[in-house]
Amino acid sequence: MDNNIVIPKHIGIIMDGNGRWAKKRLLPRNMGHKKGAEVFQDITRYCNELGLESVTFYAFSTENWKRPAEEVNGIMSLLKEYLIKAFDYEKENNRVVFLGDKSAFSGELLELMLDIEEKTKDRTGMTLNIALNYGARNEIVHATKNIAQMVKNGEIDIDDINEELFSNNLYTKGQPDPDFILRPSGEKRISNFLLWQIAYSEFVYMDVLWPDFTRKDLDEAIMEFNRRNRRFGGV
Ligand code: IPE
Ligand code: IPE
Ligand code: MG
């Protein structure tokens, strides 16, 4: 990419359109998720090559449990497979963080998630956030409970509650807010993704379905980000 292009520090990606991709090809939905998982791997590598500080992928929402058991089970086994593979290329120095309520997971998948987080926690490269059983409303309630507990324990005063303390009780604690949110698949909504953190994020909606998403699409999105004039409420 052009040297004058500003690479966002933190991109959030809503990986959407797997089902429609499969339907178009008369394939089962889980084939769309499989292709989507391959694209996730490639785009992660590319974000690393571009030198991003953080990237957050929305992989499974708190609402996605409503889907048929067959699809949910398919997604869970794909996750396991791809996390194992993903961890292989984590030699690249990425730190991996799972955003979301882990209490829904158990057994091998939970062990794998905890193991990956533990093994990568001191790494200094890009932070790869994977939002799994993630919902922004759930995250905000979770942060509120933590803070209420601290007040109850007498660790902090009500007046100590401010935006910084609140941010530090979210799953994304210590990370920069996303500069940029990208949603492929043509849908133009946020679907409970990072509500607190996107206060000043730029949005790009793209017509490509996630399994068809390429490095070139990310380049184009970053180019569009460069055309935006961010003001943060100033002039
Ligand atoms: C995104 O693709 C993957 C998950 C939400 C798990 P979808 O499965 O939502 O694909 P569409 O939106 O039905 O095409
Ligand atoms: C958002 O996509 C969640 C993920 C991509 C993981 P959905 O497909 O679940 O969102 P809606 O239902 O179209 O809003
Ligand atoms: Mg969808």
Coordinates of C-alpha atoms and ligand atoms in Angstrom, one line a residue:
M1 CA 0.0 0.0 0.0
D2 CA 1.0 3.7 -0.6
N3 CA 3.4 5.0 2.0
N4 CA 1.2 8.1 2.7
I5 CA -1.7 5.9 3.8
V6 CA -2.4 6.1 7.5
I7 CA -3.0 2.6 8.9
P8 CA -5.7 2.6 11.7
K9 CA -4.4 1.5 15.1
H10 CA -7.4 -0.7 15.8
I11 CA -9.9 -2.1 13.3
G12 CA -13.0 -3.9 14.4
I13 CA -14.4 -6.4 11.9
I14 CA -18.0 -7.8 11.9
M15 CA -17.5 -11.1 10.0
D16 CA -20.9 -11.3 8.4
G17 CA -22.4 -13.0 5.3
N18 CA -21.2 -16.6 5.7
G19 CA -24.7 -18.0 5.5
R20 CA -25.6 -16.1 2.4
W21 CA -22.4 -17.1 0.7
A22 CA -23.2 -20.8 1.3
K23 CA -26.8 -20.3 0.2
K24 CA -25.8 -18.8 -3.1
R25 CA -23.8 -21.9 -3.8
L26 CA -26.5 -24.3 -2.5
L27 CA -24.1 -25.4 0.3
P28 CA -24.9 -26.0 4.0
R29 CA -24.4 -22.8 6.1
N30 CA -21.5 -24.4 7.9
M31 CA -19.5 -24.5 4.7
G32 CA -19.9 -20.7 4.7
H33 CA -18.5 -20.6 8.2
K34 CA -15.6 -22.8 7.2
K35 CA -14.6 -20.5 4.3
G36 CA -15.2 -17.5 6.6
A37 CA -12.7 -19.0 9.2
E38 CA -10.1 -19.4 6.4
V39 CA -10.6 -15.7 5.5
F40 CA -10.3 -14.8 9.2
Q41 CA -6.9 -16.4 9.3
D42 CA -5.6 -14.7 6.2
I43 CA -6.9 -11.3 7.2
T44 CA -5.4 -11.6 10.6
R45 CA -2.0 -12.3 9.0
Y46 CA -2.5 -9.3 6.8
C47 CA -3.4 -7.0 9.7
N48 CA -0.2 -8.1 11.3
E49 CA 1.8 -7.3 8.1
L50 CA 0.2 -3.9 7.9
G51 CA 1.4 -3.2 11.5
L52 CA -1.9 -2.7 13.3
E53 CA -1.8 -2.4 17.1
S54 CA -5.1 -4.3 17.5
V55 CA -7.7 -6.0 15.5
T56 CA -11.0 -7.2 16.8
F57 CA -13.0 -9.9 15.0
Y58 CA -16.7 -10.4 15.9
A59 CA -17.0 -14.2 15.6
F60 CA -20.0 -15.2 17.7
S61 CA -22.5 -12.9 19.5
T62 CA -24.6 -13.5 22.6
E63 CA -27.6 -13.6 20.3
N64 CA -26.1 -16.2 17.9
W65 CA -27.1 -19.0 20.3
K66 CA -30.6 -18.6 18.9
R67 CA -29.5 -20.4 15.7
P68 CA -30.3 -24.1 15.1
A69 CA -28.2 -26.5 17.3
E70 CA -26.6 -28.0 14.2
E71 CA -25.2 -24.6 13.1
V72 CA -24.0 -23.6 16.6
N73 CA -22.3 -27.0 17.1
G74 CA -20.7 -26.6 13.7
I75 CA -19.4 -23.1 14.5
M76 CA -18.0 -24.4 17.9
S77 CA -16.0 -27.2 16.3
L78 CA -14.7 -24.9 13.6
L79 CA -13.6 -22.5 16.3
K80 CA -11.6 -25.2 18.0
E81 CA -10.0 -26.3 14.7
Y82 CA -9.1 -22.7 13.7
L83 CA -7.9 -21.7 17.1
I84 CA -5.4 -24.5 17.1
K85 CA -4.3 -23.6 13.7
A86 CA -4.3 -19.9 14.6
F87 CA -2.1 -20.5 17.5
D88 CA 0.4 -22.1 15.2
Y89 CA 1.0 -18.9 13.4
E90 CA 1.1 -16.9 16.6
K91 CA 4.8 -17.4 16.4
E92 CA 4.4 -14.0 14.8
N93 CA 4.2 -12.5 18.3
N94 CA 0.5 -11.7 18.5
R95 CA -1.3 -11.4 21.9
V96 CA -4.7 -13.2 21.7
V97 CA -7.6 -12.0 23.9
F98 CA -11.1 -13.4 23.9
L99 CA -13.7 -10.8 24.4
G100 CA -17.0 -12.0 25.8
D101 CA -18.6 -14.1 28.6
K102 CA -16.5 -17.2 28.8
S103 CA -18.8 -18.9 31.3
A104 CA -20.8 -20.3 28.4
F105 CA -17.9 -22.4 27.3
S106 CA -16.5 -25.5 28.9
G107 CA -14.3 -28.5 28.2
E108 CA -11.7 -28.5 25.4
L109 CA -12.7 -25.2 23.9
L110 CA -12.5 -23.3 27.2
E111 CA -9.2 -24.9 28.0
L112 CA -7.8 -23.9 24.6
M113 CA -9.0 -20.3 25.0
L114 CA -7.4 -20.0 28.4
D115 CA -4.2 -21.6 27.3
I116 CA -3.9 -19.3 24.3
E117 CA -4.5 -16.2 26.4
E118 CA -2.0 -17.3 29.0
K119 CA 0.7 -18.3 26.5
T120 CA 0.4 -15.0 24.5
K121 CA -0.2 -12.5 27.3
D122 CA 3.3 -11.0 27.4
R123 CA 3.7 -10.7 23.7
T124 CA 4.4 -7.3 22.3
G125 CA 3.1 -7.6 18.7
M126 CA -0.5 -7.0 17.5
T127 CA -3.4 -7.7 19.9
L128 CA -5.8 -10.1 18.2
N129 CA -9.2 -9.9 19.9
I130 CA -11.7 -12.6 19.1
A131 CA -15.2 -11.7 20.3
L132 CA -16.8 -15.0 21.3
N133 CA -20.2 -15.1 23.1
Y134 CA -19.7 -11.3 23.0
G135 CA -22.5 -8.8 23.3
A136 CA -21.8 -5.1 24.1
R137 CA -24.8 -4.8 26.4
N138 CA -23.6 -7.9 28.3
E139 CA -20.1 -6.3 28.5
I140 CA -21.5 -3.1 30.0
V141 CA -23.6 -5.0 32.6
H142 CA -20.5 -7.1 33.5
A143 CA -18.4 -3.9 34.0
T144 CA -21.1 -2.3 36.0
K145 CA -21.3 -5.3 38.3
N146 CA -17.5 -5.3 38.8
I147 CA -17.6 -1.6 39.7
A148 CA -20.5 -2.0 42.1
Q149 CA -18.7 -4.8 43.8
M150 CA -15.6 -2.6 44.2
V151 CA -17.7 0.1 45.8
K152 CA -19.4 -2.5 48.0
N153 CA -16.0 -3.8 49.2
G154 CA -15.0 -0.2 50.0
E155 CA -12.1 -0.4 47.4
I156 CA -13.4 2.7 45.6
D157 CA -15.7 5.6 46.2
I158 CA -18.7 6.4 44.0
D159 CA -16.9 9.5 42.9
D160 CA -14.0 7.5 41.6
I161 CA -16.2 6.1 38.9
N162 CA -15.3 7.9 35.6
E163 CA -14.9 7.0 32.0
E164 CA -11.4 5.6 32.4
L165 CA -12.4 3.3 35.2
F166 CA -15.4 2.2 33.2
S167 CA -13.2 1.4 30.2
N168 CA -10.9 -0.5 32.4
N169 CA -13.6 -2.8 33.4
L170 CA -14.6 -3.8 29.9
Y171 CA -13.2 -6.9 28.1
T172 CA -11.1 -4.5 26.0
K173 CA -9.3 -3.0 29.0
G174 CA -6.0 -1.3 28.3
Q175 CA -6.6 -1.3 24.5
P176 CA -7.1 1.7 22.3
D177 CA -10.7 2.2 21.0
P178 CA -11.2 1.1 17.4
D179 CA -10.6 3.9 14.9
F180 CA -12.5 2.0 12.4
I181 CA -15.4 -0.6 12.1
L182 CA -15.9 -2.6 9.0
R183 CA -19.0 -4.6 8.2
P184 CA -19.0 -6.7 5.0
S185 CA -22.2 -8.5 3.8
G186 CA -24.2 -5.3 3.0
E187 CA -25.9 -5.1 6.4
K188 CA -25.7 -1.6 7.9
R189 CA -26.1 -2.2 11.6
I190 CA -23.9 -2.7 14.6
S191 CA -25.6 -5.9 16.1
N192 CA -24.4 -5.3 19.7
F193 CA -20.7 -5.0 18.8
L194 CA -18.5 -2.7 21.0
L195 CA -21.1 -0.1 21.9
W196 CA -19.0 1.8 24.4
Q197 CA -15.7 1.7 22.4
I198 CA -17.1 3.0 19.1
A199 CA -18.1 6.5 20.4
Y200 CA -15.8 8.1 17.7
S201 CA -15.1 5.2 15.3
E202 CA -15.5 5.6 11.6
F203 CA -17.7 3.0 9.9
V204 CA -17.4 1.3 6.6
Y205 CA -20.1 -1.0 5.2
M206 CA -19.2 -3.2 2.3
D207 CA -21.2 -5.3 -0.1
V208 CA -18.8 -8.2 -0.2
L209 CA -19.8 -11.3 1.8
W210 CA -17.2 -12.2 4.4
P211 CA -16.1 -15.5 2.8
D212 CA -15.3 -13.5 -0.4
F213 CA -13.4 -10.8 1.5
T214 CA -9.8 -10.3 0.4
R215 CA -6.7 -8.3 1.3
K216 CA -7.6 -6.0 -1.5
D217 CA -11.0 -5.3 0.2
L218 CA -9.2 -4.4 3.4
D219 CA -6.8 -2.0 1.4
E220 CA -9.9 -0.3 -0.1
A221 CA -11.5 0.1 3.3
I222 CA -8.3 1.6 4.7
M223 CA -8.2 4.0 1.8
E224 CA -11.8 5.0 2.6
F225 CA -10.7 5.5 6.2
N226 CA -8.0 7.9 4.9
R227 CA -10.6 10.0 3.2
R228 CA -12.5 10.6 6.4
N229 CA -12.1 13.8 8.4
R230 CA -12.2 12.8 12.1
R231 CA -13.0 15.7 14.4
F232 CA -13.9 14.2 17.8
G233 CA -16.3 17.0 18.5
G234 CA -13.8 19.7 17.7
V235 CA -13.6 22.0 14.7
Ligands
IPE1 C1 -21.6 -14.5 10.2 O1 -22.3 -14.9 9.1 C2 -21.2 -15.6 11.2 C3 -21.9 -15.5 12.5 C4 -22.7 -14.6 12.8 C5 -21.5 -16.6 13.4 P1 -23.8 -15.3 9.2 O2 -24.0 -16.7 9.6 O3 -24.5 -14.3 10.0 O4 -24.2 -15.1 7.7 P2 -25.5 -14.5 7.1 O5 -25.7 -13.1 7.7 O6 -26.7 -15.4 7.5 O7 -25.3 -14.4 5.6
IPE2 C1 -23.3 -10.2 13.9 O1 -23.8 -10.8 12.8 C2 -22.5 -11.2 14.8 C3 -21.3 -11.7 14.2 C4 -20.8 -11.4 13.0 C5 -20.6 -12.6 15.0 P1 -25.3 -11.4 12.8 O2 -25.5 -12.0 11.5 O3 -25.5 -12.2 14.0 O4 -26.2 -10.0 13.0 P2 -27.7 -9.7 12.5 O5 -28.5 -10.8 13.1 O6 -27.7 -9.7 11.1 O7 -28.0 -8.4 13.1
MG3 MG -25.4 -12.5 9.6

